[in-house]
Coordinates of C-alpha atoms in Angstrom, one line a residue:
M1 CA -12.2 -54.0 177.3
M2 CA -9.3 -52.9 179.5
Q3 CA -7.1 -51.9 176.5
H4 CA -9.8 -49.4 175.5
L5 CA -10.1 -47.9 179.0
I6 CA -7.7 -45.1 178.2
I7 CA -10.0 -43.6 175.6
L8 CA -13.2 -43.7 177.7
P9 CA -12.6 -40.4 179.5
V10 CA -12.8 -38.7 176.1
L11 CA -15.3 -41.0 174.3
L12 CA -17.9 -41.3 177.1
P13 CA -18.5 -37.5 177.6
L14 CA -18.3 -36.9 173.9
L15 CA -21.1 -39.4 173.1
T16 CA -23.1 -38.2 176.2
G17 CA -22.7 -34.6 175.4
V18 CA -23.7 -34.9 171.7
A19 CA -26.8 -37.0 172.7
L20 CA -27.8 -34.4 175.3
L21 CA -27.4 -31.5 172.9
I22 CA -29.5 -33.3 170.2
H23 CA -32.2 -34.0 172.8
R24 CA -31.9 -30.7 174.6
G25 CA -35.7 -30.3 174.5
G26 CA -36.3 -33.6 176.2
A27 CA -37.5 -34.1 179.8
L28 CA -35.2 -32.4 182.3
T29 CA -35.2 -35.4 184.6
L30 CA -33.9 -37.6 181.8
R31 CA -31.2 -35.2 180.9
R32 CA -30.1 -34.9 184.6
T33 CA -30.1 -38.7 185.0
A34 CA -28.0 -39.2 181.8
N35 CA -25.5 -36.5 182.9
V36 CA -25.2 -37.9 186.4
L37 CA -24.8 -41.5 185.3
S38 CA -22.1 -40.5 182.7
T39 CA -20.2 -38.5 185.4
L40 CA -20.5 -41.4 187.8
A41 CA -19.1 -43.7 185.1
L42 CA -16.2 -41.3 184.7
V43 CA -15.4 -41.4 188.4
V44 CA -15.3 -45.2 188.1
V45 CA -13.1 -45.0 185.0
G46 CA -10.8 -42.6 186.8
V47 CA -10.4 -45.0 189.7
L48 CA -9.6 -47.8 187.4
L49 CA -7.1 -45.7 185.5
V50 CA -5.3 -44.8 188.8
A51 CA -5.3 -48.4 189.8
E52 CA -3.8 -49.4 186.4
S53 CA -1.1 -46.7 186.6
T54 CA 0.3 -47.9 189.9
D55 CA 2.5 -50.6 188.3
D56 CA 4.5 -47.6 186.8
T57 CA 4.0 -48.9 183.2
I58 CA 3.4 -46.0 180.8
R59 CA 0.7 -47.1 178.3
Y60 CA -0.8 -45.4 175.3
Y61 CA -3.8 -45.8 173.0
A62 CA -3.1 -45.3 169.3
V63 CA -6.3 -44.0 167.7
G64 CA -6.9 -45.9 164.5
D65 CA -3.7 -47.9 165.2
W66 CA -1.6 -45.1 163.8
Q67 CA 1.5 -45.5 165.8
P68 CA 3.6 -42.7 167.3
P69 CA 5.2 -40.4 166.5
F70 CA 2.8 -39.9 163.6
G71 CA -0.6 -40.9 164.9
I72 CA -2.9 -39.5 167.6
I73 CA -2.2 -41.1 170.9
L74 CA -3.6 -40.9 174.4
V75 CA -1.0 -41.6 177.1
L76 CA -1.7 -43.1 180.6
D77 CA 0.8 -42.6 183.4
R78 CA 0.3 -41.8 187.0
L79 CA -0.1 -38.0 186.4
S80 CA -2.7 -38.3 183.7
A81 CA -4.7 -40.9 185.6
L82 CA -4.6 -38.7 188.7
M83 CA -5.9 -35.6 186.8
V84 CA -8.7 -37.6 185.1
M85 CA -9.9 -38.9 188.5
L86 CA -9.7 -35.5 190.1
T87 CA -11.7 -33.9 187.3
S88 CA -14.4 -36.6 187.5
L89 CA -14.8 -36.2 191.3
L90 CA -14.9 -32.4 191.0
A91 CA -17.5 -32.7 188.2
L92 CA -19.7 -35.0 190.2
G93 CA -19.9 -32.5 193.1
S94 CA -20.6 -29.6 190.8
L95 CA -23.2 -31.5 188.8
L96 CA -25.2 -32.7 191.8
Y97 CA -25.4 -29.1 193.0
A98 CA -26.5 -27.9 189.5
C99 CA -29.2 -30.5 189.4
A100 CA -31.0 -28.8 192.3
G101 CA -32.1 -26.0 189.9
D102 CA -29.2 -24.2 188.4
D103 CA -29.4 -26.3 185.3
E104 CA -32.9 -25.0 184.5
Q105 CA -31.5 -21.7 183.2
G106 CA -30.5 -23.1 179.8
S107 CA -31.4 -26.2 177.8
N108 CA -27.9 -26.9 176.7
F109 CA -26.3 -27.0 180.1
H110 CA -26.0 -30.8 180.4
G111 CA -24.6 -31.3 176.9
L112 CA -22.0 -28.5 177.3
F113 CA -21.1 -29.8 180.7
Q114 CA -20.1 -33.2 179.2
L115 CA -18.2 -31.6 176.3
Q116 CA -16.3 -29.5 178.9
L117 CA -15.3 -32.8 180.6
M118 CA -14.2 -34.3 177.2
G119 CA -11.9 -31.3 176.5
I120 CA -10.4 -31.4 180.0
N121 CA -9.8 -35.1 180.1
G122 CA -8.4 -35.1 176.5
A123 CA -5.9 -32.4 177.5
F124 CA -4.7 -34.5 180.4
L125 CA -4.4 -37.7 178.3
T126 CA -3.0 -36.5 174.9
G127 CA 0.5 -37.4 174.0
D128 CA 1.2 -34.6 171.5
L129 CA 1.1 -30.8 171.5
F130 CA -1.2 -30.3 168.5
N131 CA -3.9 -32.4 170.1
L132 CA -3.3 -30.5 173.3
F133 CA -4.3 -27.4 171.4
V134 CA -7.3 -29.2 170.0
F135 CA -8.6 -30.2 173.4
F136 CA -7.8 -26.7 174.7
E137 CA -10.2 -25.4 172.1
V138 CA -12.9 -27.9 172.9
L139 CA -12.9 -27.1 176.6
L140 CA -12.7 -23.4 176.0
I141 CA -15.6 -23.3 173.5
A142 CA -17.7 -25.2 176.1
S143 CA -16.6 -23.0 178.9
Y144 CA -17.5 -19.8 176.9
A145 CA -21.1 -21.0 176.8
L146 CA -21.2 -22.3 180.3
L147 CA -19.7 -19.1 181.7
M148 CA -22.7 -17.1 180.3
H149 CA -25.2 -19.8 181.3
G150 CA -28.3 -17.9 182.6
G151 CA -27.3 -14.6 181.0
G152 CA -26.9 -11.3 182.7
K153 CA -24.8 -8.2 182.2
A154 CA -22.0 -9.2 184.6
R155 CA -21.6 -12.6 183.0
T156 CA -21.6 -11.2 179.5
H157 CA -19.0 -8.6 180.4
A158 CA -16.8 -11.1 182.1
G159 CA -17.4 -13.6 179.3
F160 CA -16.2 -11.1 176.7
H161 CA -12.9 -10.5 178.4
Y162 CA -12.5 -14.3 178.9
V163 CA -13.1 -15.0 175.3
A164 CA -10.9 -12.3 174.0
L165 CA -7.9 -13.3 176.1
N166 CA -8.3 -17.0 175.4
L167 CA -8.5 -16.3 171.6
L168 CA -5.2 -14.4 171.9
G169 CA -3.8 -17.4 173.8
S170 CA -5.0 -19.8 171.1
M171 CA -3.3 -17.6 168.4
L172 CA 0.0 -17.7 170.4
F173 CA -0.4 -21.4 170.9
L174 CA -0.6 -22.0 167.1
I175 CA 2.4 -19.8 166.4
A176 CA 4.4 -21.7 169.0
L177 CA 3.4 -25.0 167.5
G178 CA 4.3 -23.8 164.0
V179 CA 7.8 -22.7 165.2
L180 CA 8.4 -25.9 167.0
Y181 CA 7.2 -28.2 164.2
G182 CA 9.2 -26.3 161.7
T183 CA 12.4 -26.7 163.6
M184 CA 11.9 -30.1 165.3
G185 CA 9.7 -31.9 162.7
T186 CA 7.4 -33.4 165.3
L187 CA 4.8 -32.4 167.9
N188 CA 4.6 -35.8 169.6
M189 CA 5.9 -35.0 173.1
A190 CA 8.0 -38.2 173.5
D191 CA 9.5 -37.7 170.1
M192 CA 10.2 -34.0 170.8
S193 CA 12.0 -35.0 174.0
A194 CA 14.3 -37.2 172.0
V195 CA 14.8 -34.6 169.2
V196 CA 15.6 -31.7 171.4
T197 CA 18.9 -33.2 172.4
T198 CA 20.1 -33.4 168.8
L199 CA 19.1 -29.9 167.6
D200 CA 21.5 -27.9 165.3
T201 CA 22.9 -24.8 167.0
A202 CA 21.2 -22.7 164.3
D203 CA 17.7 -24.0 165.5
L204 CA 18.2 -23.4 169.2
G205 CA 17.0 -19.8 169.1
L206 CA 13.7 -20.7 167.4
V207 CA 13.0 -23.6 169.6
K208 CA 13.7 -21.5 172.7
A209 CA 11.3 -18.8 171.4
G210 CA 8.6 -21.5 170.7
A211 CA 9.1 -23.0 174.2
L212 CA 8.8 -19.6 175.9
L213 CA 5.7 -18.8 173.8
L214 CA 4.2 -22.0 175.2
L215 CA 5.0 -20.8 178.7
I216 CA 3.0 -17.6 178.0
V217 CA 0.1 -19.7 176.7
F218 CA 0.1 -22.1 179.7
G219 CA 0.6 -19.2 182.0
L220 CA -2.5 -17.6 180.7
K221 CA -4.5 -20.8 181.2
A222 CA -3.0 -21.3 184.7
A223 CA -3.6 -17.6 185.6
M224 CA 0.0 -16.8 186.3
L225 CA 1.1 -13.2 186.9
P226 CA 0.8 -11.0 184.9
L227 CA -1.8 -13.0 183.0
Y228 CA -4.3 -13.6 185.8
F229 CA -6.4 -10.5 185.8
W230 CA -9.2 -12.2 183.8
L231 CA -9.8 -14.9 186.5
P232 CA -11.4 -13.1 189.5
R233 CA -14.1 -11.4 187.4
A234 CA -14.9 -14.5 185.2
Y235 CA -15.0 -16.9 188.1
A236 CA -17.1 -14.6 190.3
A237 CA -19.6 -14.0 187.5
A238 CA -20.0 -17.7 186.5
P239 CA -22.9 -19.8 187.9
A240 CA -21.8 -21.6 191.1
P241 CA -21.6 -25.1 189.6
I242 CA -19.6 -23.8 186.6
A243 CA -17.2 -21.8 188.8
A244 CA -16.7 -25.0 190.9
L245 CA -15.9 -26.9 187.7
F246 CA -13.6 -24.1 186.6
A247 CA -11.4 -24.9 189.6
I248 CA -9.8 -27.6 187.4
M249 CA -9.3 -25.2 184.5
T250 CA -6.2 -23.4 186.0
K251 CA -4.9 -26.9 186.7
V252 CA -4.9 -27.7 183.0
G253 CA -2.4 -24.9 182.6
I254 CA -0.4 -26.2 185.6
Y255 CA -0.4 -29.7 184.2
S256 CA 0.8 -28.5 180.8
I257 CA 3.7 -26.6 182.4
I258 CA 4.7 -29.7 184.4
R259 CA 4.4 -32.0 181.4
V260 CA 6.2 -29.9 178.8
Y261 CA 9.0 -28.5 181.0
T262 CA 9.9 -31.8 182.6
L263 CA 9.5 -34.1 179.6
I264 CA 10.7 -31.9 176.7
F265 CA 12.6 -29.0 178.2
G266 CA 13.7 -30.7 181.4
E267 CA 17.1 -31.9 182.8
Q268 CA 18.2 -33.7 179.7
A269 CA 17.3 -31.0 177.1
G270 CA 20.9 -30.0 176.4
P271 CA 21.4 -26.3 175.9
L272 CA 17.6 -25.8 176.6
A273 CA 17.6 -27.7 179.9
N274 CA 15.4 -26.3 182.6
L275 CA 14.5 -23.4 180.3
A276 CA 11.4 -22.2 182.2
Q277 CA 12.3 -23.0 185.8
P278 CA 13.6 -19.5 186.9
W279 CA 10.6 -17.8 185.3
I280 CA 8.2 -20.1 186.9
W281 CA 9.7 -19.8 190.4
W282 CA 9.7 -16.0 190.5
L283 CA 6.4 -15.5 188.8
G284 CA 4.8 -18.2 191.0
L285 CA 6.0 -16.3 194.2
A286 CA 4.7 -13.0 192.7
T287 CA 1.3 -14.6 191.9
L288 CA 1.1 -16.1 195.4
A289 CA 1.8 -12.7 197.0
L290 CA -0.6 -10.7 194.9
G291 CA -3.3 -13.3 195.2
A292 CA -3.1 -12.9 199.0
V293 CA -3.6 -9.2 198.6
G294 CA -6.6 -9.9 196.5
V295 CA -8.1 -12.2 199.1
L296 CA -7.7 -9.4 201.7
S297 CA -9.2 -6.7 199.5
A298 CA -12.2 -8.7 198.3
R299 CA -15.6 -7.4 199.2
E300 CA -17.6 -10.2 197.8
M301 CA -17.4 -13.9 198.7
R302 CA -17.2 -15.2 195.1
T303 CA -14.4 -12.9 194.3
Q304 CA -12.6 -13.9 197.5
V305 CA -12.7 -17.6 196.6
A306 CA -11.5 -16.7 193.1
Y307 CA -8.4 -15.0 194.7
L308 CA -7.9 -18.0 196.9
I309 CA -7.6 -20.0 193.6
L310 CA -4.9 -17.5 192.6
V311 CA -3.1 -18.1 195.9
S312 CA -3.1 -21.8 195.1
V313 CA -1.9 -21.3 191.6
G314 CA 1.0 -19.3 192.9
T315 CA 1.8 -22.0 195.4
L316 CA 1.7 -24.7 192.7
L317 CA 3.9 -22.6 190.3
A318 CA 6.5 -22.0 193.1
G319 CA 6.5 -25.8 193.7
I320 CA 7.3 -26.4 190.0
G321 CA 10.0 -23.7 190.2
M322 CA 11.6 -25.5 193.1
H323 CA 12.6 -28.2 190.6
S324 CA 12.9 -31.3 192.8
E325 CA 11.2 -34.7 193.1
A326 CA 10.1 -33.9 196.7
A327 CA 8.6 -30.6 195.6
L328 CA 6.7 -32.2 192.7
G329 CA 5.2 -34.8 195.0
A330 CA 4.2 -32.1 197.5
L331 CA 2.6 -29.8 194.9
L332 CA 0.6 -32.7 193.5
Y333 CA -0.8 -33.4 197.0
Y334 CA -1.6 -29.7 197.3
L335 CA -3.1 -29.6 193.8
I336 CA -5.7 -32.3 194.8
H337 CA -6.6 -30.5 198.0
T338 CA -7.0 -27.0 196.5
T339 CA -9.0 -28.1 193.5
L340 CA -11.6 -29.9 195.5
V341 CA -11.9 -27.5 198.4
S342 CA -12.0 -24.4 196.3
G343 CA -14.6 -25.9 194.1
G344 CA -16.6 -26.8 197.2
L345 CA -16.3 -23.2 198.5
F346 CA -17.8 -21.8 195.3
L347 CA -20.8 -24.0 195.8
L348 CA -21.0 -23.2 199.5
V349 CA -20.8 -19.4 198.9
D350 CA -23.7 -19.6 196.5
A351 CA -25.8 -21.6 199.0
I352 CA -25.0 -18.9 201.7
A353 CA -25.8 -16.1 199.3
Q354 CA -29.3 -17.6 198.6
Q355 CA -30.1 -17.3 202.3
R356 CA -29.0 -13.7 202.7
G357 CA -31.6 -11.8 200.7
K358 CA -30.5 -8.7 198.9
A359 CA -27.0 -8.8 200.5
G360 CA -26.3 -12.0 198.4
A361 CA -22.5 -12.8 198.3
R362 CA -21.4 -9.3 199.5
I363 CA -19.4 -9.3 202.7
V364 CA -21.8 -7.1 204.6
Q365 CA -24.1 -7.5 207.6
S366 CA -27.5 -9.0 206.6
R367 CA -30.3 -11.2 207.7
T368 CA -29.8 -14.4 209.7
L369 CA -29.2 -17.5 207.6
T370 CA -31.8 -20.2 207.4
Q371 CA -29.2 -22.9 208.2
P372 CA -26.5 -21.1 210.2
A373 CA -25.1 -24.2 211.9
T374 CA -24.8 -26.4 208.8
L375 CA -23.4 -23.7 206.6
G376 CA -21.2 -22.3 209.3
L377 CA -19.6 -25.7 209.9
L378 CA -19.0 -26.2 206.2
F379 CA -17.6 -22.7 205.9
F380 CA -15.3 -23.2 208.9
A381 CA -13.9 -26.4 207.4
G382 CA -13.4 -24.9 204.0
A383 CA -11.8 -21.8 205.4
I384 CA -9.4 -23.7 207.6
A385 CA -8.4 -26.0 204.7
M386 CA -7.8 -23.1 202.2
A387 CA -5.9 -21.0 204.8
G388 CA -3.6 -24.0 205.4
L389 CA -4.3 -24.5 209.2
P390 CA -4.1 -27.9 210.8
P391 CA -5.6 -30.5 211.0
L392 CA -6.9 -30.4 207.5
S393 CA -5.3 -31.1 204.1
G394 CA -4.2 -27.5 203.3
A395 CA -1.8 -27.5 206.3
F396 CA -0.4 -30.9 205.3
G397 CA 0.2 -29.9 201.7
K398 CA 1.9 -26.6 202.6
A399 CA 4.1 -28.5 205.2
L400 CA 5.3 -30.9 202.5
L401 CA 6.2 -27.9 200.2
L402 CA 8.0 -26.1 202.9
Q403 CA 9.9 -29.2 203.8
A404 CA 10.9 -29.7 200.2
A405 CA 12.5 -26.3 199.9
T406 CA 16.3 -25.9 199.8
T407 CA 18.0 -23.5 202.1
A408 CA 18.2 -20.8 199.4
Q409 CA 14.5 -21.3 198.5
Q410 CA 13.4 -21.2 202.1
Y411 CA 14.3 -17.5 202.4
W412 CA 11.6 -16.7 199.8
L413 CA 9.1 -19.5 200.0
W414 CA 8.6 -19.6 203.8
P415 CA 7.6 -15.9 204.4
I416 CA 5.5 -15.6 201.3
L417 CA 3.7 -18.9 201.6
L418 CA 3.1 -18.5 205.4
G419 CA 2.2 -14.8 204.9
S420 CA -0.4 -15.7 202.3
G421 CA -1.9 -18.2 204.7
L422 CA -2.1 -15.5 207.4
A423 CA -3.7 -13.1 204.9
S424 CA -6.3 -15.8 203.9
L425 CA -7.0 -16.6 207.5
I426 CA -7.6 -12.9 208.4
A427 CA -9.8 -12.4 205.3
L428 CA -11.9 -15.5 205.8
S429 CA -12.3 -14.8 209.5
R430 CA -13.7 -11.4 208.7
T431 CA -16.1 -13.0 206.2
G432 CA -17.2 -15.7 208.6
S433 CA -17.8 -13.3 211.5
T434 CA -19.7 -10.8 209.2
I435 CA -22.0 -13.5 207.8
F436 CA -22.6 -15.8 210.8
W437 CA -22.1 -13.6 213.9
R438 CA -23.4 -10.2 212.8
A439 CA -26.5 -11.4 211.1
S440 CA -29.9 -10.4 212.4
G441 CA -33.5 -10.4 211.3
E442 CA -36.0 -13.0 210.0
K443 CA -34.7 -16.3 208.6
T444 CA -35.7 -16.6 204.9
G445 CA -34.2 -18.1 201.8
I446 CA -33.6 -21.4 200.0
T447 CA -32.4 -24.2 202.2
L448 CA -29.3 -26.2 201.2
G449 CA -31.3 -29.3 200.3
K450 CA -30.0 -32.9 199.7
L451 CA -28.5 -32.4 196.2
R452 CA -26.8 -29.2 197.0
G453 CA -25.6 -30.5 200.3
A454 CA -24.2 -33.6 198.7
G455 CA -22.3 -31.6 196.1
V456 CA -20.7 -29.3 198.8
L457 CA -20.0 -32.2 201.1
I458 CA -18.3 -34.4 198.4
L459 CA -15.8 -31.6 197.7
I460 CA -15.2 -30.0 201.1
G461 CA -15.4 -33.4 202.8
C462 CA -12.2 -34.4 201.0
A463 CA -10.2 -32.0 203.2
P464 CA -10.3 -34.3 206.3
L465 CA -10.3 -37.5 204.2
M466 CA -7.0 -36.4 202.5
V467 CA -5.4 -36.2 206.0
A468 CA -6.9 -39.5 207.1
F469 CA -5.4 -41.2 203.9
A470 CA -2.3 -39.0 203.7
G471 CA 0.0 -42.0 203.7
P472 CA -1.2 -43.7 200.5
I473 CA -2.0 -40.4 198.8
T474 CA 1.5 -39.0 199.4
A475 CA 3.1 -42.3 198.4
F476 CA 1.2 -42.1 195.1
T477 CA 2.1 -38.4 194.5
Q478 CA 5.8 -39.0 195.3
A479 CA 5.8 -42.0 192.9
T480 CA 4.2 -39.8 190.3
A481 CA 6.9 -37.2 190.7
A482 CA 9.6 -39.8 190.3
Q483 CA 7.9 -41.1 187.1
L484 CA 7.6 -37.5 185.7
L485 CA 11.4 -37.0 186.1
D486 CA 12.2 -40.3 184.4
R487 CA 12.3 -38.9 180.9
D488 CA 13.9 -41.9 179.3
A489 CA 11.3 -44.3 180.6
Y490 CA 8.5 -42.2 179.0
V491 CA 10.3 -41.9 175.6
E492 CA 11.1 -45.6 175.5
S493 CA 7.5 -46.5 176.4
I494 CA 6.1 -44.4 173.5
I495 CA 8.7 -44.5 170.8
A496 CA 10.1 -48.0 171.2
R497 CA 6.7 -49.6 171.7
G498 CA 5.4 -47.6 168.7
D499 CA 7.6 -49.7 166.5
T500 CA 5.9 -52.9 167.6
G501 CA 2.3 -51.5 168.0
G502 CA 0.3 -50.2 171.0
D503 CA -3.3 -50.4 172.0
A504 CA -5.8 -49.4 169.3

């Protein structure tokens, strides 16, 4: 059974999603139960995969026993295991919140939710670029429908822009794959890492063009400047559980950048070594700075949280651009923190909006909340964590990144990262004071409830837990960074073992 564990994060949501779509007219309670049980199983699988990856052995699953570099493979290392577990935990919190009533707005919600998880997990596990494209399309098709779940003019408008831009990204992705396959003869990432060192001089220009096209595609997925303008409107318009799940979507782009530009175009890529690092560093800093401006200028809570995600994207990209093992380990810790807490904030903002009457999520004075103490405490914890103030995980992650910077990098990273934290603190303080201190009038609205409360608490509650368990978490992320930079070990694990057969 254990040899098939690697494929379960793809197979389980695929089977569950198809079954739920076929029986979309069935009892809502049964659909909810099936979805929750499948997601809980994914959390367990994610934990098992992380545990299995800690021996630093890189494993792969060859679908149909077609060995690399020719067959479809799913690869398990520390990074892919971490991302699968993170996705499952985020999905569980989002789903519990949705099961309190948001899922009633469409009969296909639960099936599409599982197919979304299938696409995301597949993107994290795949070992070749073509199947990365395939899984991108699976998760994007599901996200198109989920974004417009419940309908409405704002969601349709935002969905149109989201679809148009991602179709353009898919087209560029295919062009890049065609260029790279035509020059390198393979799309298996381990094989490409070996082939890139032996390229003819005449092919270098085409491979460089293909690699930079991939950076544009991944930058669009990650919401990197100047390709981020779609994100605030789309995330603010999406239903709260979907916006929370979408917190992992930008991390698919971040993951792809890390994987491709450390494994294929990293230190040992000859003339193409570290091809994207300068671009990623400067564009990451610019994304971080402009994201902070967006947080300050937001007049609606959902939009503000969306811009907080852009701040985190800029921080992660800057960490990649720093190009060191310490920076990689630090950004992975920060990635876990920002994914879970920003997802929790999307859920919390929706719960607050439902208790504010016509004011909704707008940052204006309104009626008193039904549960001011509970929601206020959760908002305070989420705001402190996202702004990067101690004693929660945001401060710890930022401290690790600042510590990892070289002297030359400190001149840029320290003022921009700390300045964005100050901007976030000011903006979130204004939001909190407006909502909780300036409220007046009769208390009305929907209470948080057990399911919604559990969803929010699972995600925002990770902020103090990540500090309490900072030792083992940072040990894992630093070991993950070291494994990522060991290109030879990855190539030998896939290509050399492919000659003798892998798991099938």
